[in-house]
Amino acid sequence: LQLKSNDVSKHYLAQAAAQKRTSMGTKMAKPKVKTSRVAVRHVTPKTPNATSGSSTPKNTPKTPKTPRTPALLLSTTPVPGLPKGWIAKTFKRSSGKTAGHKDMYFYSPRKEIKFRSMKGCQTFIGILAEPSVEGNERRALKIYKKRGNKF
């Protein structure tokens, strides 16, 4: 059986994938192309060496190339529809592709916990009203997070 060069490379890739699967313990799939046996060279993946490459670990967060400029505080107002003490702060983005956009955040009265939505505030206030919490914002925050709510 005569093989074209393209068929040989497909066969080689199929054989290499099958060999990898068998070494991992999964079932080996039969190759789609029926050909005569071709020698397959096992290639081991390169592992990063401690002496070569970069000196920083992979999980280290990258620092931005340019420092981010802080958003400008436009207003601080009490929130209508929420209990006394809740504050809404409006910020204007000063840099980046979305410069000029305004963001509003809601802050709780005692611990000044920051919320991004009115719905989150109302959920938190509902938890504060529960008898087991007794108005304690720290306990309410733990329950809020435990129930899968996000900020």
Short mmCIF file of N, CA, C and O in Angstrom, two decimals, residues 38-138:
data_model
loop_
_atom_site.label_atom_id
_atom_site.label_comp_id
_atom_site.label_asym_id
_atom_site.label_seq_id
_atom_site.Cartn_x
_atom_site.Cartn_y
_atom_site.Cartn_z
N VAL A 38 3.89 2.17 10.44
CA VAL A 38 4.91 3.20 10.31
C VAL A 38 5.54 3.37 11.67
O VAL A 38 4.85 3.39 12.69
N ALA A 39 6.84 3.48 11.70
CA ALA A 39 7.53 3.64 12.98
C ALA A 39 7.11 4.96 13.62
O ALA A 39 7.11 6.01 12.99
N VAL A 40 6.73 4.88 14.89
CA VAL A 40 6.31 6.07 15.62
C VAL A 40 7.33 6.35 16.70
O VAL A 40 7.65 5.48 17.51
N ARG A 41 7.85 7.54 16.69
CA ARG A 41 8.82 7.93 17.68
C ARG A 41 8.07 8.58 18.84
O ARG A 41 7.28 9.50 18.64
N HIS A 42 8.31 8.11 20.05
CA HIS A 42 7.65 8.68 21.22
C HIS A 42 8.37 9.96 21.60
O HIS A 42 9.57 9.97 21.83
N VAL A 43 7.60 11.04 21.68
CA VAL A 43 8.18 12.33 22.05
C VAL A 43 7.70 12.67 23.45
O VAL A 43 6.51 12.73 23.72
N THR A 44 8.65 12.88 24.36
CA THR A 44 8.28 13.26 25.72
C THR A 44 8.16 14.77 25.81
O THR A 44 8.97 15.49 25.24
N PRO A 45 7.14 15.26 26.50
CA PRO A 45 6.99 16.71 26.62
C PRO A 45 8.11 17.30 27.47
O PRO A 45 8.57 16.67 28.42
N LYS A 46 8.51 18.49 27.11
CA LYS A 46 9.57 19.15 27.87
C LYS A 46 9.01 19.68 29.17
O LYS A 46 7.94 20.27 29.21
N THR A 47 9.72 19.45 30.25
CA THR A 47 9.31 19.99 31.54
C THR A 47 10.14 21.22 31.83
O THR A 47 11.33 21.25 31.51
N PRO A 48 9.53 22.24 32.43
CA PRO A 48 10.31 23.44 32.71
C PRO A 48 11.40 23.15 33.74
O PRO A 48 11.17 22.46 34.73
N ASN A 49 12.57 23.63 33.47
CA ASN A 49 13.71 23.42 34.33
C ASN A 49 13.84 24.60 35.26
O ASN A 49 13.57 25.73 34.89
N ALA A 50 14.26 24.35 36.50
CA ALA A 50 14.37 25.43 37.47
C ALA A 50 15.44 26.44 37.08
O ALA A 50 15.37 27.61 37.42
N THR A 51 16.45 25.99 36.33
CA THR A 51 17.54 26.90 35.98
C THR A 51 17.29 27.64 34.69
O THR A 51 17.88 28.67 34.46
N SER A 52 16.40 27.12 33.84
CA SER A 52 16.16 27.78 32.56
C SER A 52 14.83 28.52 32.58
O SER A 52 13.99 28.28 33.43
N GLY A 53 14.63 29.43 31.64
CA GLY A 53 13.37 30.15 31.53
C GLY A 53 13.32 31.33 32.46
O GLY A 53 14.34 31.80 32.97
N SER A 54 12.12 31.80 32.72
CA SER A 54 11.97 32.98 33.56
C SER A 54 12.09 32.59 35.03
O SER A 54 11.86 31.45 35.42
N SER A 55 12.44 33.55 35.84
CA SER A 55 12.64 33.28 37.25
C SER A 55 11.35 33.42 38.06
O SER A 55 11.32 33.07 39.22
N THR A 56 10.26 33.94 37.46
CA THR A 56 9.01 34.09 38.19
C THR A 56 8.13 32.87 38.01
O THR A 56 8.07 32.29 36.93
N PRO A 57 7.44 32.43 39.07
CA PRO A 57 6.55 31.28 38.94
C PRO A 57 5.36 31.60 38.05
O PRO A 57 5.01 32.75 37.84
N LYS A 58 4.70 30.52 37.54
CA LYS A 58 3.57 30.69 36.63
C LYS A 58 2.39 31.39 37.29
O LYS A 58 1.70 32.15 36.67
N ASN A 59 2.13 31.09 38.56
CA ASN A 59 0.93 31.60 39.23
C ASN A 59 1.07 33.04 39.71
O ASN A 59 0.17 33.56 40.33
N THR A 60 2.20 33.66 39.50
CA THR A 60 2.38 35.04 39.93
C THR A 60 1.57 35.96 39.03
O THR A 60 1.69 35.90 37.82
N PRO A 61 0.70 36.81 39.64
CA PRO A 61 -0.09 37.71 38.79
C PRO A 61 0.81 38.73 38.10
O PRO A 61 1.78 39.21 38.67
N LYS A 62 0.46 39.03 36.85
CA LYS A 62 1.24 39.99 36.09
C LYS A 62 0.82 41.40 36.50
O LYS A 62 -0.36 41.67 36.69
N THR A 63 1.79 42.27 36.61
CA THR A 63 1.48 43.65 36.93
C THR A 63 1.16 44.38 35.64
O THR A 63 1.75 44.10 34.60
N PRO A 64 0.23 45.31 35.68
CA PRO A 64 -0.11 46.04 34.46
C PRO A 64 1.08 46.87 33.99
O PRO A 64 1.89 47.33 34.78
N LYS A 65 1.15 47.07 32.67
CA LYS A 65 2.26 47.82 32.10
C LYS A 65 2.20 49.28 32.51
O LYS A 65 3.23 49.89 32.76
N THR A 66 1.01 49.84 32.58
CA THR A 66 0.86 51.21 33.02
C THR A 66 -0.03 51.22 34.25
O THR A 66 -1.02 50.48 34.30
N PRO A 67 0.28 52.03 35.23
CA PRO A 67 -0.57 52.04 36.43
C PRO A 67 -1.95 52.59 36.12
O PRO A 67 -2.11 53.50 35.31
N ARG A 68 -2.94 52.02 36.76
CA ARG A 68 -4.33 52.44 36.55
C ARG A 68 -4.60 53.71 37.35
O ARG A 68 -4.28 53.78 38.53
N THR A 69 -5.18 54.67 36.71
CA THR A 69 -5.54 55.89 37.42
C THR A 69 -6.86 55.67 38.15
O THR A 69 -7.75 55.00 37.62
N PRO A 70 -6.99 56.21 39.35
CA PRO A 70 -8.22 55.96 40.11
C PRO A 70 -9.42 56.66 39.50
O PRO A 70 -9.28 57.69 38.83
N ALA A 71 -10.58 56.09 39.76
CA ALA A 71 -11.82 56.70 39.28
C ALA A 71 -12.12 57.95 40.09
O ALA A 71 -11.73 58.06 41.26
N LEU A 72 -12.81 58.88 39.48
CA LEU A 72 -13.15 60.13 40.15
C LEU A 72 -14.50 60.00 40.84
O LEU A 72 -15.48 59.57 40.22
N LEU A 73 -14.56 60.38 42.11
CA LEU A 73 -15.81 60.36 42.86
C LEU A 73 -16.66 61.55 42.43
O LEU A 73 -16.25 62.70 42.56
N LEU A 74 -17.84 61.26 41.89
CA LEU A 74 -18.73 62.33 41.44
C LEU A 74 -19.72 62.76 42.50
O LEU A 74 -19.97 63.95 42.69
N SER A 75 -20.33 61.77 43.19
CA SER A 75 -21.34 62.13 44.20
C SER A 75 -21.47 61.05 45.26
O SER A 75 -21.17 59.88 45.02
N THR A 76 -21.93 61.46 46.43
CA THR A 76 -22.25 60.57 47.54
C THR A 76 -23.63 60.97 48.02
O THR A 76 -23.82 62.10 48.48
N THR A 77 -24.60 60.06 47.91
CA THR A 77 -25.97 60.38 48.27
C THR A 77 -26.60 59.25 49.06
O THR A 77 -26.22 58.09 48.90
N PRO A 78 -27.58 59.55 49.93
CA PRO A 78 -28.34 58.48 50.57
C PRO A 78 -29.20 57.76 49.54
O PRO A 78 -29.60 58.35 48.53
N VAL A 79 -29.46 56.50 49.79
CA VAL A 79 -30.20 55.69 48.81
C VAL A 79 -31.68 55.65 49.16
O VAL A 79 -32.04 55.17 50.23
N PRO A 80 -32.53 56.17 48.28
CA PRO A 80 -33.97 56.06 48.55
C PRO A 80 -34.42 54.61 48.36
O PRO A 80 -33.97 53.92 47.47
N GLY A 81 -35.28 54.16 49.24
CA GLY A 81 -35.79 52.80 49.14
C GLY A 81 -35.02 51.81 49.99
O GLY A 81 -35.41 50.66 50.10
N LEU A 82 -33.91 52.24 50.61
CA LEU A 82 -33.15 51.39 51.51
C LEU A 82 -33.18 52.02 52.91
O LEU A 82 -33.41 53.22 53.04
N PRO A 83 -32.93 51.24 53.95
CA PRO A 83 -32.94 51.80 55.31
C PRO A 83 -31.93 52.94 55.48
O PRO A 83 -31.00 53.10 54.68
N LYS A 84 -32.12 53.69 56.53
CA LYS A 84 -31.28 54.85 56.83
C LYS A 84 -29.82 54.42 56.98
O LYS A 84 -29.53 53.39 57.59
N GLY A 85 -28.92 55.21 56.41
CA GLY A 85 -27.49 54.93 56.54
C GLY A 85 -26.86 54.36 55.29
O GLY A 85 -25.64 54.42 55.13
N TRP A 86 -27.63 53.79 54.38
CA TRP A 86 -27.09 53.25 53.14
C TRP A 86 -26.71 54.41 52.22
O TRP A 86 -27.46 55.37 52.08
N ILE A 87 -25.52 54.31 51.61
CA ILE A 87 -25.00 55.38 50.78
C ILE A 87 -24.71 54.86 49.38
O ILE A 87 -24.23 53.73 49.21
N ALA A 88 -24.98 55.70 48.38
CA ALA A 88 -24.63 55.38 46.99
C ALA A 88 -23.52 56.36 46.56
O ALA A 88 -23.65 57.56 46.74
N LYS A 89 -22.43 55.81 46.03
CA LYS A 89 -21.34 56.64 45.52
C LYS A 89 -21.24 56.40 44.02
O LYS A 89 -21.24 55.26 43.56
N THR A 90 -21.14 57.49 43.26
CA THR A 90 -21.01 57.42 41.81
C THR A 90 -19.60 57.82 41.43
O THR A 90 -19.10 58.86 41.85
N PHE A 91 -18.96 56.96 40.62
CA PHE A 91 -17.59 57.20 40.17
C PHE A 91 -17.57 57.32 38.65
O PHE A 91 -18.37 56.72 37.95
N LYS A 92 -16.60 58.08 38.15
CA LYS A 92 -16.40 58.21 36.71
C LYS A 92 -15.03 57.61 36.39
O LYS A 92 -14.02 57.99 36.99
N ARG A 93 -15.00 56.67 35.44
CA ARG A 93 -13.73 56.05 35.03
C ARG A 93 -12.87 57.08 34.31
O ARG A 93 -13.35 57.80 33.45
N SER A 94 -11.59 57.12 34.67
CA SER A 94 -10.73 58.16 34.11
C SER A 94 -9.71 57.66 33.10
O SER A 94 -9.00 58.46 32.51
N SER A 95 -9.63 56.36 32.89
CA SER A 95 -8.65 55.85 31.93
C SER A 95 -9.15 54.57 31.29
O SER A 95 -10.14 53.99 31.71
N GLY A 96 -8.44 54.13 30.28
CA GLY A 96 -8.77 52.88 29.61
C GLY A 96 -9.77 53.08 28.49
O GLY A 96 -10.18 54.19 28.17
N LYS A 97 -10.17 51.97 27.89
CA LYS A 97 -11.12 52.01 26.77
C LYS A 97 -12.49 52.50 27.19
O LYS A 97 -13.24 53.03 26.38
N THR A 98 -12.83 52.31 28.47
CA THR A 98 -14.16 52.69 28.94
C THR A 98 -14.12 53.98 29.75
O THR A 98 -14.99 54.22 30.59
N ALA A 99 -13.12 54.82 29.54
CA ALA A 99 -13.02 56.09 30.25
C ALA A 99 -14.27 56.92 30.01
O ALA A 99 -14.78 56.98 28.89
N GLY A 100 -14.76 57.55 31.06
CA GLY A 100 -15.96 58.36 30.95
C GLY A 100 -17.21 57.64 31.42
O GLY A 100 -18.21 58.29 31.73
N HIS A 101 -17.19 56.32 31.50
CA HIS A 101 -18.36 55.58 31.99
C HIS A 101 -18.52 55.82 33.48
O HIS A 101 -17.55 55.99 34.20
N LYS A 102 -19.77 55.80 33.94
CA LYS A 102 -20.04 56.01 35.35
C LYS A 102 -20.45 54.70 36.01
O LYS A 102 -21.17 53.90 35.42
N ASP A 103 -19.99 54.50 37.23
CA ASP A 103 -20.31 53.32 38.01
C ASP A 103 -20.90 53.77 39.34
O ASP A 103 -20.38 54.68 39.97
N MET A 104 -21.97 53.09 39.79
CA MET A 104 -22.57 53.40 41.08
C MET A 104 -22.40 52.19 41.99
O MET A 104 -22.68 51.06 41.59
N TYR A 105 -21.93 52.44 43.21
CA TYR A 105 -21.76 51.40 44.21
C TYR A 105 -22.55 51.79 45.45
O TYR A 105 -22.69 52.96 45.78
N PHE A 106 -23.08 50.77 46.14
CA PHE A 106 -23.88 50.97 47.34
C PHE A 106 -23.09 50.47 48.54
O PHE A 106 -22.48 49.40 48.48
N TYR A 107 -23.10 51.23 49.63
CA TYR A 107 -22.32 50.89 50.82
C TYR A 107 -23.24 50.73 52.02
O TYR A 107 -24.14 51.54 52.26
N SER A 108 -22.97 49.67 52.81
CA SER A 108 -23.76 49.41 54.01
C SER A 108 -23.42 50.44 55.09
O SER A 108 -22.35 51.03 55.08
N PRO A 109 -24.33 50.65 56.06
CA PRO A 109 -24.13 51.72 57.03
C PRO A 109 -22.96 51.52 58.01
O PRO A 109 -22.21 52.44 58.25
N ARG A 110 -22.80 50.34 58.56
CA ARG A 110 -21.79 50.17 59.63
C ARG A 110 -20.42 49.77 59.10
O ARG A 110 -19.43 50.43 59.38
N LYS A 111 -20.34 48.69 58.35
CA LYS A 111 -19.05 48.17 57.87
C LYS A 111 -18.67 48.72 56.51
O LYS A 111 -17.59 48.43 56.01
N GLU A 112 -19.55 49.48 55.90
CA GLU A 112 -19.35 50.02 54.56
C GLU A 112 -18.96 48.93 53.56
O GLU A 112 -17.99 49.04 52.83
N ILE A 113 -19.77 47.86 53.56
CA ILE A 113 -19.58 46.76 52.61
C ILE A 113 -20.07 47.25 51.25
O ILE A 113 -21.15 47.81 51.14
N LYS A 114 -19.27 47.04 50.22
CA LYS A 114 -19.55 47.58 48.88
C LYS A 114 -20.37 46.59 48.06
O LYS A 114 -19.98 45.43 47.92
N PHE A 115 -21.48 47.06 47.50
CA PHE A 115 -22.34 46.26 46.64
C PHE A 115 -22.43 46.93 45.27
O PHE A 115 -22.40 48.15 45.17
N ARG A 116 -22.55 46.12 44.23
CA ARG A 116 -22.63 46.66 42.87
C ARG A 116 -24.06 46.83 42.39
O ARG A 116 -24.30 47.48 41.38
N SER A 117 -25.03 46.22 43.09
CA SER A 117 -26.41 46.31 42.61
C SER A 117 -27.37 46.51 43.78
O SER A 117 -27.09 46.14 44.92
N MET A 118 -28.51 47.10 43.46
CA MET A 118 -29.56 47.31 44.45
C MET A 118 -30.13 45.97 44.91
O MET A 118 -30.46 45.79 46.08
N LYS A 119 -30.19 45.01 44.00
CA LYS A 119 -30.70 43.68 44.34
C LYS A 119 -29.82 43.03 45.40
O LYS A 119 -30.32 42.40 46.33
N GLY A 120 -28.51 43.16 45.26
CA GLY A 120 -27.59 42.62 46.26
C GLY A 120 -27.80 43.27 47.62
O GLY A 120 -27.75 42.60 48.66
N CYS A 121 -28.04 44.58 47.62
CA CYS A 121 -28.31 45.30 48.87
C CYS A 121 -29.58 44.76 49.53
O CYS A 121 -29.60 44.53 50.74
N GLN A 122 -30.63 44.58 48.75
CA GLN A 122 -31.90 44.11 49.30
C GLN A 122 -31.77 42.69 49.84
O GLN A 122 -32.35 42.36 50.88
N THR A 123 -30.99 41.85 49.17
CA THR A 123 -30.76 40.49 49.67
C THR A 123 -30.01 40.55 51.00
O THR A 123 -30.36 39.84 51.95
N PHE A 124 -29.01 41.40 51.07
CA PHE A 124 -28.22 41.55 52.30
C PHE A 124 -29.08 42.09 53.44
O PHE A 124 -28.99 41.62 54.57
N ILE A 125 -29.95 43.05 53.15
CA ILE A 125 -30.85 43.61 54.17
C ILE A 125 -31.82 42.53 54.66
O ILE A 125 -32.12 42.46 55.86
N GLY A 126 -32.28 41.67 53.76
CA GLY A 126 -33.12 40.54 54.16
C GLY A 126 -32.41 39.60 55.11
O GLY A 126 -32.99 39.10 56.08
N ILE A 127 -31.12 39.36 54.86
CA ILE A 127 -30.33 38.49 55.75
C ILE A 127 -30.12 39.19 57.10
O ILE A 127 -30.16 38.55 58.15
N LEU A 128 -29.91 40.50 57.08
CA LEU A 128 -29.74 41.26 58.33
C LEU A 128 -30.98 41.16 59.22
O LEU A 128 -30.87 41.19 60.46
N ALA A 129 -32.15 41.03 58.61
CA ALA A 129 -33.40 40.98 59.36
C ALA A 129 -33.68 39.60 59.97
O ALA A 129 -34.58 39.46 60.80
N GLU A 130 -32.92 38.59 59.57
CA GLU A 130 -33.15 37.23 60.10
C GLU A 130 -32.81 37.18 61.59
O GLU A 130 -31.87 37.85 62.04
N PRO A 131 -33.55 36.37 62.36
CA PRO A 131 -33.33 36.32 63.82
C PRO A 131 -31.94 35.81 64.21
O PRO A 131 -31.39 36.24 65.21
N SER A 132 -31.35 34.92 63.41
CA SER A 132 -30.03 34.38 63.76
C SER A 132 -28.92 35.41 63.58
O SER A 132 -27.86 35.30 64.17
N VAL A 133 -29.15 36.44 62.78
CA VAL A 133 -28.13 37.45 62.48
C VAL A 133 -28.23 38.64 63.44
O VAL A 133 -27.21 39.21 63.85
N GLU A 134 -29.45 39.02 63.77
CA GLU A 134 -29.71 40.11 64.71
C GLU A 134 -29.06 41.43 64.30
O GLU A 134 -28.55 42.17 65.13
N GLY A 135 -29.01 41.74 63.02
CA GLY A 135 -28.47 43.01 62.55
C GLY A 135 -26.96 43.09 62.49
O GLY A 135 -26.40 44.14 62.18
N ASN A 136 -26.26 42.01 62.77
CA ASN A 136 -24.79 41.99 62.75
C ASN A 136 -24.33 41.86 61.29
O ASN A 136 -24.53 40.83 60.66
N GLU A 137 -23.68 42.90 60.76
CA GLU A 137 -23.27 42.90 59.36
C GLU A 137 -22.20 41.85 59.07
O GLU A 137 -22.16 41.29 57.98
N ARG A 138 -21.33 41.58 60.02
CA ARG A 138 -20.28 40.57 59.82
C ARG A 138 -20.89 39.18 59.63
O ARG A 138 -20.53 38.44 58.72
#
